[in-house]
């Protein structure tokens, strides 16, 4: 990095102590930006980077609620409204015991560039809570969501900030959140949240969009080498929303998806994952993935192990940050790995990314590869604004065009900056330039 970038980075470290994943996300973007600093002195003069690293607004609040035993529980809620240069803050809510300010800031920072890459009018934000919905009854989840929204409602709105789902937040949680927003504000403001149910303003394909988009991006990367997913051995981490639809979509391209996981362990099913059974176990029954192996003869369950111990040609990490490490990258690259597309946010560690790239493995960073989810959220906002509802085919077609467009944009930018095939650089530079130009136009705000 240049001296100037190093100086801004140390400012970020000093200002945000102890937020390791946020530092990691900033560092990764800065590593790509060293190439553009000289080309755009106007960004430097206006201190665009310094401003970009400081969220426009950060909200932290208490979330008190009553559990089924009548005991009062306290959680912490967060919303980081990071950057609104391109549109209202947009990004999901994560409910997971690991959530803290640093995690929300890393996710919000990534979201700025991802949203810019989609070409849609959306800024970047993220939120969540250290609440763990696992093992909680529907009543407990509802009371938590109502309390969470009782504070959040005053900060959001269809032209201000539009949250959606993420880990631990699906249609059930969005339903409780929307219900409470509607009740407090006395407004049926569909565009205030995305990921809604189809009957009450949701968009077809939103549930599938992130996983579908990740696979579309992987297929586009493979095409650049005259290859495709057809017949490939594929491994996916996680078994939540993103993972499930990545598996389903990869199968439609003729891939053989043989392994996936949850936070307790992983399954290997050489006959190919049965998506219907997986959905039944993980989404309907909310059970552990071991249950899948218990019901399917061709499947084995490995407790506590890493799904990246399984040899594969295409890896789709769809669980969480820093789950795909250097050891996994090195071993898989030696054993026939061709491509990695990140369905999750920052699942590969910086060292893993470096190893994959130097081994010639195609690597699609989450900012680009998983942008299909937020892009379809923007399509949901479009439908809400025009009081319209599109059919599945039309919406999926739009998603496909957007993912192909993001791939082209990353590839063209990487080429322009002398790093053909480097999608990390392409995504960071392309996203940054769009946001920086808008910030420049607005003056010092
Ligand atoms: P989800 O439905 O809650 O599923 C998360 C999956 O990852 C579950 O299988 C979970 O296992 C597993 N997991 C979570 N934490 C883990 C850990 N520490 N170690 C191992 N496995 C873990 O969430 P999701 O919506 O699919 O999100 C997955 C990733 O995609 C996240 O990085 C998210 O930020 C990113 N993403 C999501 C969207 C979206 O539209 N939902 C859009 C863009 C990016 P358990 O079942 O055991 O908890």
Tab-separated table of C-alpha atoms and ligand atoms in Angstrom:
chain	number	residue	atom	x	y	z
A	1	UNK	CA	0.000	0.000	0.000
A	2	UNK	CA	1.131	3.591	-0.583
A	3	UNK	CA	2.169	5.792	2.376
A	4	UNK	CA	-1.092	7.687	2.119
A	5	UNK	CA	-3.214	4.532	2.206
A	6	UNK	CA	-1.119	3.216	5.147
A	7	UNK	CA	-1.768	6.483	7.017
A	8	UNK	CA	-5.536	6.276	6.450
A	9	UNK	CA	-5.494	2.612	7.440
A	10	UNK	CA	-3.724	3.345	10.742
A	11	UNK	CA	-6.329	6.005	11.418
A	12	UNK	CA	-9.001	3.316	10.909
A	13	UNK	CA	-7.164	0.998	13.354
A	14	UNK	CA	-6.867	3.716	16.000
A	15	UNK	CA	-10.437	4.858	15.667
A	16	UNK	CA	-11.981	1.385	15.739
A	17	UNK	CA	-9.950	-0.609	18.282
A	18	UNK	CA	-10.619	-4.330	18.612
A	19	UNK	CA	-12.748	-4.570	15.458
A	20	UNK	CA	-10.592	-7.138	13.651
A	21	UNK	CA	-13.032	-8.154	10.911
A	22	UNK	CA	-13.770	-4.510	10.097
A	23	UNK	CA	-10.012	-3.867	9.792
A	24	UNK	CA	-9.731	-6.934	7.535
A	25	UNK	CA	-12.521	-5.698	5.233
A	26	UNK	CA	-10.963	-2.219	4.960
A	27	UNK	CA	-7.489	-3.631	4.329
A	28	UNK	CA	-8.774	-5.824	1.511
A	29	UNK	CA	-10.332	-2.852	-0.271
A	30	UNK	CA	-7.232	-0.674	0.290
A	31	UNK	CA	-4.992	-3.389	-1.207
A	32	UNK	CA	-6.966	-3.049	-4.441
A	33	UNK	CA	-7.121	0.749	-4.371
A	34	UNK	CA	-3.389	1.353	-4.437
A	35	UNK	CA	-3.667	1.214	-8.223
A	36	UNK	CA	-6.175	4.034	-8.516
A	37	UNK	CA	-4.851	6.575	-6.034
A	38	UNK	CA	-2.494	8.130	-8.601
A	39	UNK	CA	-5.135	8.169	-11.330
A	40	UNK	CA	-7.693	10.117	-9.291
A	41	UNK	CA	-6.074	12.992	-7.352
A	42	UNK	CA	-9.547	14.547	-6.998
A	43	UNK	CA	-10.594	11.716	-4.666
A	44	UNK	CA	-7.556	12.341	-2.496
A	45	UNK	CA	-8.129	16.115	-2.365
A	46	UNK	CA	-11.695	15.564	-1.164
A	47	UNK	CA	-10.602	12.922	1.433
A	48	UNK	CA	-13.074	10.459	-0.058
A	49	UNK	CA	-11.411	7.394	1.457
A	50	UNK	CA	-11.216	8.864	4.952
A	51	UNK	CA	-14.917	9.730	4.750
A	52	UNK	CA	-15.841	6.312	3.332
A	53	UNK	CA	-14.288	4.518	6.313
A	54	UNK	CA	-16.357	6.477	8.840
A	55	UNK	CA	-20.021	5.385	8.974
A	56	UNK	CA	-22.500	8.219	8.479
A	57	UNK	CA	-24.423	7.039	11.550
A	58	UNK	CA	-24.118	4.198	14.101
A	59	UNK	CA	-26.999	3.214	16.338
A	60	UNK	CA	-26.670	0.876	19.331
A	61	UNK	CA	-29.668	0.098	21.480
A	62	UNK	CA	-31.026	-2.105	24.263
A	63	UNK	CA	-33.531	-4.806	23.296
A	64	UNK	CA	-35.463	-6.053	26.343
A	65	UNK	CA	-37.953	-8.904	25.906
A	66	UNK	CA	-39.677	-11.609	27.944
A	67	UNK	CA	-38.964	-15.316	27.347
A	68	UNK	CA	-41.433	-18.214	27.645
A	69	UNK	CA	-40.556	-18.677	31.312
A	70	UNK	CA	-41.464	-15.058	32.069
A	71	UNK	CA	-37.825	-14.026	32.572
A	72	UNK	CA	-36.635	-10.671	31.211
A	73	UNK	CA	-33.874	-11.034	28.606
A	74	UNK	CA	-31.624	-8.239	27.348
A	75	UNK	CA	-29.914	-8.172	23.973
A	76	UNK	CA	-28.041	-5.476	22.105
A	77	UNK	CA	-29.263	-4.106	18.769
A	78	UNK	CA	-27.162	-2.411	16.079
A	79	UNK	CA	-27.732	-0.501	12.863
A	80	UNK	CA	-24.763	0.989	11.043
A	81	UNK	CA	-25.835	3.406	8.308
A	82	UNK	CA	-22.566	3.420	6.466
A	83	UNK	CA	-22.924	5.319	3.220
A	84	UNK	CA	-25.879	6.848	1.377
A	85	UNK	CA	-24.100	8.297	-1.673
A	86	UNK	CA	-25.966	6.079	-4.126
A	87	UNK	CA	-29.314	5.658	-2.383
A	88	UNK	CA	-30.969	4.819	0.947
A	89	UNK	CA	-28.863	2.627	3.242
A	90	UNK	CA	-29.527	-0.989	2.287
A	91	UNK	CA	-28.317	-4.182	3.934
A	92	UNK	CA	-29.503	-7.046	6.080
A	93	UNK	CA	-29.998	-7.704	9.777
A	94	UNK	CA	-28.033	-10.554	11.362
A	95	UNK	CA	-29.280	-12.283	14.523
A	96	UNK	CA	-26.459	-14.441	15.896
A	97	UNK	CA	-24.722	-14.588	19.302
A	98	UNK	CA	-21.419	-13.529	17.688
A	99	UNK	CA	-22.801	-10.173	16.475
A	100	UNK	CA	-20.959	-7.080	17.725
A	101	UNK	CA	-20.244	-3.604	16.376
A	102	UNK	CA	-17.099	-4.724	14.511
A	103	UNK	CA	-18.986	-7.451	12.639
A	104	UNK	CA	-21.805	-5.077	11.703
A	105	UNK	CA	-19.253	-2.502	10.490
A	106	UNK	CA	-17.395	-5.052	8.367
A	107	UNK	CA	-20.665	-6.165	6.782
A	108	UNK	CA	-21.836	-2.572	6.262
A	109	UNK	CA	-18.535	-1.553	4.678
A	110	UNK	CA	-18.639	-4.497	2.247
A	111	UNK	CA	-22.236	-3.656	1.449
A	112	UNK	CA	-21.330	-0.177	0.111
A	113	UNK	CA	-19.229	-1.615	-2.722
A	114	UNK	CA	-21.496	-4.595	-3.361
A	115	UNK	CA	-24.547	-2.380	-3.738
A	116	UNK	CA	-22.648	-0.028	-6.048
A	117	UNK	CA	-21.680	-2.984	-8.236
A	118	UNK	CA	-25.321	-3.900	-8.807
A	119	UNK	CA	-25.825	-0.558	-10.567
A	120	UNK	CA	-29.033	-0.031	-8.545
A	121	UNK	CA	-29.758	3.131	-6.481
A	122	UNK	CA	-28.892	1.751	-3.027
A	123	UNK	CA	-26.410	2.828	-0.367
A	124	UNK	CA	-24.757	0.564	2.201
A	125	UNK	CA	-25.770	-0.368	5.745
A	126	UNK	CA	-26.094	-3.378	8.020
A	127	UNK	CA	-27.521	-4.252	11.399
A	128	UNK	CA	-28.419	-7.005	13.773
A	129	UNK	CA	-28.283	-8.281	17.300
A	130	UNK	CA	-26.494	-10.799	19.504
A	131	UNK	CA	-29.869	-12.528	19.920
A	132	UNK	CA	-29.769	-16.252	19.037
A	133	UNK	CA	-33.046	-17.412	17.437
A	134	UNK	CA	-31.888	-21.040	17.542
A	135	UNK	CA	-33.891	-23.059	20.045
A	136	UNK	CA	-36.295	-20.162	20.684
A	137	UNK	CA	-40.057	-20.596	20.244
A	138	UNK	CA	-41.995	-18.583	17.634
A	139	UNK	CA	-43.458	-16.519	20.489
A	140	UNK	CA	-40.013	-15.644	21.826
A	141	UNK	CA	-38.728	-14.709	18.353
A	142	UNK	CA	-41.825	-12.532	17.847
A	143	UNK	CA	-41.402	-10.694	21.147
A	144	UNK	CA	-37.724	-10.125	20.450
A	145	UNK	CA	-38.442	-8.778	16.929
A	146	UNK	CA	-41.172	-6.473	18.251
A	147	UNK	CA	-38.842	-5.026	20.860
A	148	UNK	CA	-36.028	-4.664	18.296
A	149	UNK	CA	-38.323	-2.757	15.918
A	150	UNK	CA	-39.683	-0.569	18.714
A	151	UNK	CA	-36.324	1.216	18.616
A	152	UNK	CA	-35.291	0.613	14.997
A	153	UNK	CA	-38.462	2.077	13.440
A	154	UNK	CA	-37.411	5.685	14.085
A	155	UNK	CA	-34.230	5.240	12.027
A	156	UNK	CA	-35.565	3.480	8.920
A	157	UNK	CA	-37.914	4.225	6.009
A	158	UNK	CA	-38.213	3.513	2.294
A	159	UNK	CA	-36.169	6.642	1.426
A	160	UNK	CA	-33.850	6.413	4.447
A	161	UNK	CA	-32.747	2.916	5.347
A	162	UNK	CA	-34.172	-0.404	4.138
A	163	UNK	CA	-33.119	-3.492	6.136
A	164	UNK	CA	-33.495	-7.128	4.990
A	165	UNK	CA	-32.488	-10.589	6.229
A	166	UNK	CA	-29.083	-12.179	6.855
A	167	UNK	CA	-27.923	-14.991	9.162
A	168	UNK	CA	-30.775	-15.870	11.541
A	169	UNK	CA	-33.251	-13.523	9.840
A	170	UNK	CA	-35.615	-15.046	7.283
A	171	UNK	CA	-39.231	-14.479	6.240
A	172	UNK	CA	-40.544	-15.306	9.745
A	173	UNK	CA	-38.429	-12.599	11.393
A	174	UNK	CA	-39.081	-10.052	8.607
A	175	UNK	CA	-42.827	-10.714	9.126
A	176	UNK	CA	-42.661	-9.914	12.849
A	177	UNK	CA	-40.484	-6.855	12.172
A	178	UNK	CA	-42.789	-5.520	9.436
A	179	UNK	CA	-45.891	-6.156	11.563
A	180	UNK	CA	-44.462	-4.086	14.413
A	181	UNK	CA	-43.299	-1.294	12.074
A	182	UNK	CA	-46.788	-1.083	10.564
A	183	UNK	CA	-48.394	-1.043	13.994
A	184	UNK	CA	-46.158	1.695	15.436
A	185	UNK	CA	-46.188	3.982	12.390
A	186	UNK	CA	-49.739	3.297	11.207
A	187	UNK	CA	-48.323	3.088	7.666
A	188	UNK	CA	-48.347	0.168	5.224
A	189	UNK	CA	-44.925	1.138	3.924
A	190	UNK	CA	-43.931	-1.962	1.931
A	191	UNK	CA	-40.612	-0.491	0.796
A	192	UNK	CA	-39.234	-0.203	4.343
A	193	UNK	CA	-38.069	-3.839	4.518
A	194	UNK	CA	-37.213	-6.424	1.873
A	195	UNK	CA	-37.384	-10.197	2.034
A	196	UNK	CA	-41.103	-9.949	2.798
A	197	UNK	CA	-43.573	-12.804	2.244
A	198	UNK	CA	-45.108	-12.969	-1.236
A	199	UNK	CA	-48.632	-12.268	0.030
A	200	UNK	CA	-47.582	-8.984	1.689
A	201	UNK	CA	-45.272	-7.214	-0.728
A	202	UNK	CA	-42.379	-9.617	-1.160
A	203	UNK	CA	-40.757	-10.433	-4.477
A	204	UNK	CA	-40.606	-13.818	-6.116
A	205	UNK	CA	-36.977	-15.032	-6.400
A	206	UNK	CA	-35.798	-12.932	-3.377
A	207	UNK	CA	-35.473	-16.069	-1.215
A	208	UNK	CA	-33.486	-17.871	-3.894
A	209	UNK	CA	-31.576	-14.832	-5.203
A	210	UNK	CA	-28.301	-14.889	-3.255
A	211	UNK	CA	-27.642	-18.606	-3.805
A	212	UNK	CA	-28.827	-18.492	-7.421
A	213	UNK	CA	-26.708	-15.407	-8.093
A	214	UNK	CA	-23.569	-16.978	-6.606
A	215	UNK	CA	-23.901	-19.933	-8.960
A	216	UNK	CA	-24.580	-17.662	-11.945
A	217	UNK	CA	-21.383	-15.789	-11.102
A	218	UNK	CA	-19.412	-19.063	-10.815
A	219	UNK	CA	-20.726	-20.159	-14.205
A	220	UNK	CA	-19.688	-16.829	-15.775
A	221	UNK	CA	-16.168	-17.192	-14.337
A	222	UNK	CA	-15.891	-20.752	-15.678
A	223	UNK	CA	-17.076	-19.604	-19.118
A	224	UNK	CA	-14.010	-17.337	-19.404
A	225	UNK	CA	-11.972	-20.560	-19.512
A	226	UNK	CA	-14.319	-22.330	-21.902
A	227	UNK	CA	-15.609	-24.430	-18.990
A	228	UNK	CA	-18.916	-24.813	-17.094
A	229	UNK	CA	-20.428	-26.293	-13.944
A	230	UNK	CA	-21.805	-29.212	-15.899
A	231	UNK	CA	-20.496	-32.471	-14.403
A	232	UNK	CA	-18.384	-30.676	-11.763
A	233	UNK	CA	-18.010	-31.909	-8.208
A	234	UNK	CA	-19.198	-29.071	-5.965
A	235	UNK	CA	-18.999	-28.481	-2.216
A	236	UNK	CA	-21.036	-25.866	-0.344
A	237	UNK	CA	-20.630	-24.704	3.243
A	238	UNK	CA	-23.680	-23.915	5.351
A	239	UNK	CA	-27.215	-25.169	4.824
A	240	UNK	CA	-29.124	-21.941	5.354
A	241	UNK	CA	-30.829	-19.698	2.851
A	242	UNK	CA	-27.827	-18.968	0.616
A	243	UNK	CA	-26.397	-22.502	0.695
A	244	UNK	CA	-29.688	-24.244	-0.067
A	245	UNK	CA	-30.431	-22.244	-3.199
A	246	UNK	CA	-26.808	-22.376	-4.338
A	247	UNK	CA	-27.069	-26.174	-4.206
A	248	UNK	CA	-30.378	-26.163	-6.095
A	249	UNK	CA	-29.102	-23.829	-8.820
A	250	UNK	CA	-25.775	-25.653	-9.255
A	251	UNK	CA	-27.744	-28.853	-9.834
A	252	UNK	CA	-29.728	-27.199	-12.635
A	253	UNK	CA	-26.386	-26.492	-14.350
A	254	UNK	CA	-25.579	-30.228	-14.144
A	255	UNK	CA	-23.193	-30.025	-11.167
A	256	UNK	CA	-22.903	-32.850	-8.632
A	257	UNK	CA	-23.131	-31.185	-5.211
A	258	UNK	CA	-21.806	-33.713	-2.723
A	259	UNK	CA	-21.321	-31.895	0.591
A	260	UNK	CA	-22.709	-29.127	2.803
A	261	UNK	CA	-22.625	-28.234	6.498
A	262	UNK	CA	-23.998	-26.407	9.519
A	263	UNK	CA	-22.251	-25.096	12.603
A	264	UNK	CA	-22.174	-28.605	14.156
A	265	UNK	CA	-20.594	-30.572	11.290
A	266	UNK	CA	-20.952	-31.578	7.660
A	267	UNK	CA	-22.521	-34.233	5.456
A	268	UNK	CA	-21.127	-35.975	2.395
A	269	UNK	CA	-23.658	-37.448	-0.003
A	270	UNK	CA	-21.935	-38.935	-3.053
A	271	UNK	CA	-25.349	-39.528	-4.673
A	272	UNK	CA	-25.818	-35.749	-4.741
A	273	UNK	CA	-27.587	-33.623	-2.114
A	274	UNK	CA	-31.364	-34.080	-2.010
A	275	UNK	CA	-32.435	-30.426	-1.724
A	276	UNK	CA	-35.998	-31.255	-0.751
A	277	UNK	CA	-34.846	-33.346	2.204
A	278	UNK	CA	-32.267	-30.711	3.175
A	279	UNK	CA	-34.942	-27.982	3.171
A	280	UNK	CA	-37.306	-30.149	5.168
A	281	UNK	CA	-34.651	-30.792	7.834
A	282	UNK	CA	-33.068	-27.328	8.032
A	283	UNK	CA	-35.873	-24.922	7.126
A	284	UNK	CA	-39.146	-26.663	8.024
A	285	UNK	CA	-38.061	-28.635	11.092
A	286	UNK	CA	-35.176	-26.273	12.027
A	287	UNK	CA	-33.203	-29.426	12.971
A	288	UNK	CA	-29.461	-30.176	12.752
A	289	UNK	CA	-27.856	-31.355	9.513
A	290	UNK	CA	-26.991	-34.707	11.132
A	291	UNK	CA	-30.690	-35.475	10.747
A	292	UNK	CA	-30.258	-35.420	6.943
A	293	UNK	CA	-27.642	-38.193	7.131
A	294	UNK	CA	-29.854	-40.200	9.502
A	295	UNK	CA	-32.651	-40.218	6.894
A	296	UNK	CA	-30.583	-40.774	3.741
A	297	UNK	CA	-28.584	-43.943	3.143
A	298	UNK	CA	-26.059	-42.451	0.721
A	299	UNK	CA	-25.044	-39.725	3.211
A	300	UNK	CA	-22.425	-39.684	5.978
A	301	UNK	CA	-22.218	-37.147	8.785
A	302	UNK	CA	-18.928	-35.830	10.185
A	303	UNK	CA	-19.277	-34.034	13.498
A	304	UNK	CA	-17.185	-30.875	14.170
A	305	UNK	CA	-15.087	-31.342	10.992
A	306	UNK	CA	-14.656	-28.783	8.206
A	307	UNK	CA	-16.530	-29.308	4.957
A	308	UNK	CA	-13.378	-28.027	3.222
A	309	UNK	CA	-11.705	-31.363	4.059
A	310	UNK	CA	-13.749	-32.805	1.165
A	311	UNK	CA	-12.021	-32.676	-2.249
A	312	UNK	CA	-13.936	-30.662	-4.776
A	313	UNK	CA	-13.626	-28.855	-8.117
A	314	UNK	CA	-15.861	-25.911	-7.252
A	315	UNK	CA	-16.207	-24.523	-3.721
A	316	UNK	CA	-19.103	-22.275	-2.713
A	317	UNK	CA	-18.574	-20.985	0.857
A	318	UNK	CA	-22.057	-19.917	1.974
A	319	UNK	CA	-21.901	-19.952	5.806
A	320	UNK	CA	-19.932	-17.182	7.518
A	321	UNK	CA	-16.796	-14.995	7.589
A	322	UNK	CA	-13.273	-16.473	7.746
A	323	UNK	CA	-14.475	-20.087	7.484
A	324	UNK	CA	-12.235	-20.975	4.477
A	325	UNK	CA	-8.631	-20.731	5.621
A	326	UNK	CA	-5.177	-20.974	4.053
A	327	UNK	CA	-4.823	-24.705	4.838
A	328	UNK	CA	-8.074	-25.459	3.034
A	329	UNK	CA	-7.070	-23.274	0.073
A	330	UNK	CA	-3.661	-24.904	-0.263
A	331	UNK	CA	-4.940	-28.463	0.030
A	332	UNK	CA	-7.918	-28.030	-2.305
A	333	UNK	CA	-5.863	-26.149	-4.928
A	334	UNK	CA	-3.440	-29.105	-5.009
A	335	UNK	CA	-6.326	-31.527	-5.405
A	336	UNK	CA	-8.129	-30.161	-8.443
A	337	UNK	CA	-9.977	-27.056	-7.249
A	338	UNK	CA	-10.916	-24.882	-10.250
A	339	UNK	CA	-13.145	-22.134	-8.873
A	340	UNK	CA	-14.420	-20.542	-5.659
A	341	UNK	CA	-17.425	-18.195	-5.538
A	342	UNK	CA	-18.275	-16.643	-2.170
A	343	UNK	CA	-21.977	-16.878	-1.293
A	344	UNK	CA	-21.201	-15.682	2.240
A	345	UNK	CA	-19.556	-12.360	3.141
A	346	UNK	CA	-15.755	-12.631	3.396
A	347	UNK	CA	-15.693	-16.409	4.069
A	348	UNK	CA	-12.152	-16.800	2.689
A	349	UNK	CA	-9.301	-15.411	4.809
A	350	UNK	CA	-6.874	-12.971	3.109
A	351	UNK	CA	-4.163	-15.662	3.039
A	352	UNK	CA	-6.559	-18.155	1.453
A	353	UNK	CA	-7.476	-15.644	-1.274
A	354	UNK	CA	-3.806	-14.991	-1.997
A	355	UNK	CA	-3.057	-18.725	-2.250
A	356	UNK	CA	-6.038	-19.384	-4.512
A	357	UNK	CA	-5.166	-16.540	-6.846
A	358	UNK	CA	-1.520	-17.529	-7.108
A	359	UNK	CA	-2.537	-21.144	-7.818
A	360	UNK	CA	-4.668	-19.909	-10.753
A	361	UNK	CA	-7.996	-20.829	-9.119
A	362	UNK	CA	-10.853	-18.573	-10.286
A	363	UNK	CA	-11.964	-16.540	-7.269
A	364	UNK	CA	-15.239	-14.571	-7.081
A	365	UNK	CA	-15.362	-12.353	-3.942
A	366	UNK	CA	-18.633	-12.085	-2.009
A	367	UNK	CA	-19.097	-8.408	-2.927
A	368	UNK	CA	-19.631	-9.514	-6.511
A	369	UNK	CA	-20.682	-13.164	-6.271
A	370	UNK	CA	-23.384	-12.770	-3.610
A	371	UNK	CA	-24.755	-9.426	-4.814
A	372	UNK	CA	-27.789	-11.153	-6.369
A	373	UNK	CA	-29.598	-11.029	-3.009
A	374	UNK	CA	-29.424	-7.301	-2.524
A	375	UNK	CA	-30.037	-6.701	-6.242
A	376	UNK	CA	-33.293	-8.638	-5.971
A	377	UNK	CA	-34.128	-6.661	-2.835
A	378	UNK	CA	-33.821	-3.561	-5.022
A	379	UNK	CA	-36.178	-5.249	-7.503
A	380	UNK	CA	-38.567	-5.836	-4.585
A	381	UNK	CA	-38.376	-2.090	-3.774
A	382	UNK	CA	-39.122	-1.315	-7.431
A	383	UNK	CA	-42.205	-3.534	-7.376
A	384	UNK	CA	-43.365	-1.987	-4.078
A	385	UNK	CA	-42.924	1.548	-5.421
A	386	UNK	CA	-45.015	0.782	-8.508
A	387	UNK	CA	-47.558	-1.372	-6.589
A	388	UNK	CA	-46.717	-4.209	-8.954
A	389	UNK	CA	-45.751	-7.893	-8.649
A	390	UNK	CA	-43.622	-9.552	-11.295
A	391	UNK	CA	-43.727	-13.266	-12.120
A	392	UNK	CA	-40.909	-15.680	-11.289
A	393	UNK	CA	-39.563	-15.936	-14.832
A	394	UNK	CA	-39.294	-12.190	-15.370
A	395	UNK	CA	-37.650	-11.596	-11.983
A	396	UNK	CA	-35.181	-14.446	-12.456
A	397	UNK	CA	-34.328	-13.062	-15.887
A	398	UNK	CA	-33.555	-9.668	-14.308
A	399	UNK	CA	-31.375	-11.385	-11.686
A	400	UNK	CA	-29.472	-13.259	-14.394
A	401	UNK	CA	-28.857	-10.055	-16.368
A	402	UNK	CA	-27.645	-8.289	-13.223
A	403	UNK	CA	-25.210	-11.103	-12.309
A	404	UNK	CA	-23.847	-11.308	-15.852
A	405	UNK	CA	-23.468	-7.507	-15.757
A	406	UNK	CA	-21.592	-7.588	-12.421
A	407	UNK	CA	-19.261	-10.263	-13.773
A	408	UNK	CA	-18.569	-8.203	-16.909
A	409	UNK	CA	-18.002	-5.051	-14.876
A	410	UNK	CA	-15.495	-6.758	-12.538
A	411	UNK	CA	-13.698	-8.475	-15.412
A	412	UNK	CA	-13.481	-5.277	-17.493
A	413	UNK	CA	-12.189	-3.199	-14.548
A	414	UNK	CA	-9.569	-5.821	-13.667
A	415	UNK	CA	-8.429	-5.789	-17.300
A	416	UNK	CA	-8.350	-1.976	-17.409
A	417	UNK	CA	-6.122	-1.859	-14.320
A	418	UNK	CA	-3.712	-4.455	-15.674
A	419	UNK	CA	-4.855	-7.425	-13.570
A	420	UNK	CA	-6.987	-9.607	-15.885
A	421	UNK	CA	-8.957	-12.293	-14.055
A	422	UNK	CA	-8.538	-10.573	-10.654
A	423	UNK	CA	-12.184	-10.246	-9.605
A	424	UNK	CA	-11.247	-8.927	-6.149
A	425	UNK	CA	-9.557	-5.934	-7.695
A	426	UNK	CA	-12.285	-5.527	-10.304
A	427	UNK	CA	-15.065	-5.515	-7.686
A	428	UNK	CA	-13.311	-3.175	-5.240
A	429	UNK	CA	-12.174	-0.620	-7.807
A	430	UNK	CA	-15.385	-0.567	-9.798
A	431	UNK	CA	-17.594	-0.265	-6.683
A	432	UNK	CA	-15.323	2.377	-5.150
A	433	UNK	CA	-15.223	4.625	-8.222
A	434	UNK	CA	-19.056	4.749	-8.462
A	435	UNK	CA	-19.418	5.719	-4.800
A	436	UNK	CA	-16.483	8.153	-4.863
A	437	UNK	CA	-17.842	10.017	-7.891
A	438	UNK	CA	-21.220	10.498	-6.201
A	439	UNK	CA	-19.564	11.664	-2.963
A	440	UNK	CA	-17.474	14.144	-4.906
A	441	UNK	CA	-20.579	15.538	-6.597
A	442	UNK	CA	-22.284	16.163	-3.221
A	443	UNK	CA	-19.461	18.274	-1.776
A	444	UNK	CA	-18.295	17.845	1.805
A	445	UNK	CA	-21.281	16.215	3.529
B	1	LIG	P1	-28.754	-18.568	7.388
B	1	LIG	O1	-29.929	-18.915	6.562
B	1	LIG	O2	-28.944	-18.177	8.800
B	1	LIG	O3	-27.703	-19.769	7.282
B	1	LIG	C1	-26.409	-19.676	7.815
B	1	LIG	C2	-25.758	-21.041	7.673
B	1	LIG	O4	-24.385	-20.929	8.024
B	1	LIG	C3	-26.358	-22.092	8.592
B	1	LIG	O5	-26.254	-23.339	7.992
B	1	LIG	C4	-25.470	-21.986	9.827
B	1	LIG	O6	-25.445	-23.182	10.594
B	1	LIG	C5	-24.139	-21.750	9.171
B	1	LIG	N1	-23.245	-21.008	10.091
B	1	LIG	C6	-23.490	-19.815	10.687
B	1	LIG	N2	-22.470	-19.468	11.471
B	1	LIG	C7	-21.572	-20.451	11.356
B	1	LIG	C8	-20.326	-20.682	11.924
B	1	LIG	N3	-19.759	-19.795	12.795
B	1	LIG	N4	-19.650	-21.809	11.564
B	1	LIG	C9	-20.200	-22.691	10.684
B	1	LIG	N5	-21.399	-22.537	10.132
B	1	LIG	C10	-22.081	-21.437	10.461
B	1	LIG	O7	-27.934	-17.324	6.729
B	1	LIG	P2	-27.808	-16.956	5.195
B	1	LIG	O8	-28.786	-15.893	4.909
B	1	LIG	O9	-27.775	-18.193	4.370
B	1	LIG	O10	-26.364	-16.259	5.187
B	1	LIG	C11	-25.155	-16.984	4.991
B	1	LIG	C12	-24.041	-16.046	4.561
B	1	LIG	O11	-24.427	-15.376	3.342
B	1	LIG	C13	-23.689	-14.920	5.534
B	1	LIG	O12	-22.306	-14.627	5.412
B	1	LIG	C14	-24.476	-13.742	4.998
B	1	LIG	O13	-23.932	-12.509	5.402
B	1	LIG	C15	-24.313	-13.967	3.506
B	1	LIG	N6	-25.311	-13.309	2.659
B	1	LIG	C16	-26.642	-13.557	2.812
B	1	LIG	C17	-27.549	-12.954	1.960
B	1	LIG	C18	-29.023	-13.257	2.029
B	1	LIG	O14	-29.748	-12.828	1.117
B	1	LIG	N7	-29.505	-14.010	2.995
B	1	LIG	C19	-27.104	-12.040	0.986
B	1	LIG	C20	-25.741	-11.818	0.832
B	1	LIG	C21	-24.850	-12.454	1.683
B	1	LIG	P3	-26.505	-23.414	11.805
B	1	LIG	O15	-27.764	-23.873	11.113
B	1	LIG	O16	-25.856	-24.443	12.622
B	1	LIG	O17	-26.662	-22.088	12.488
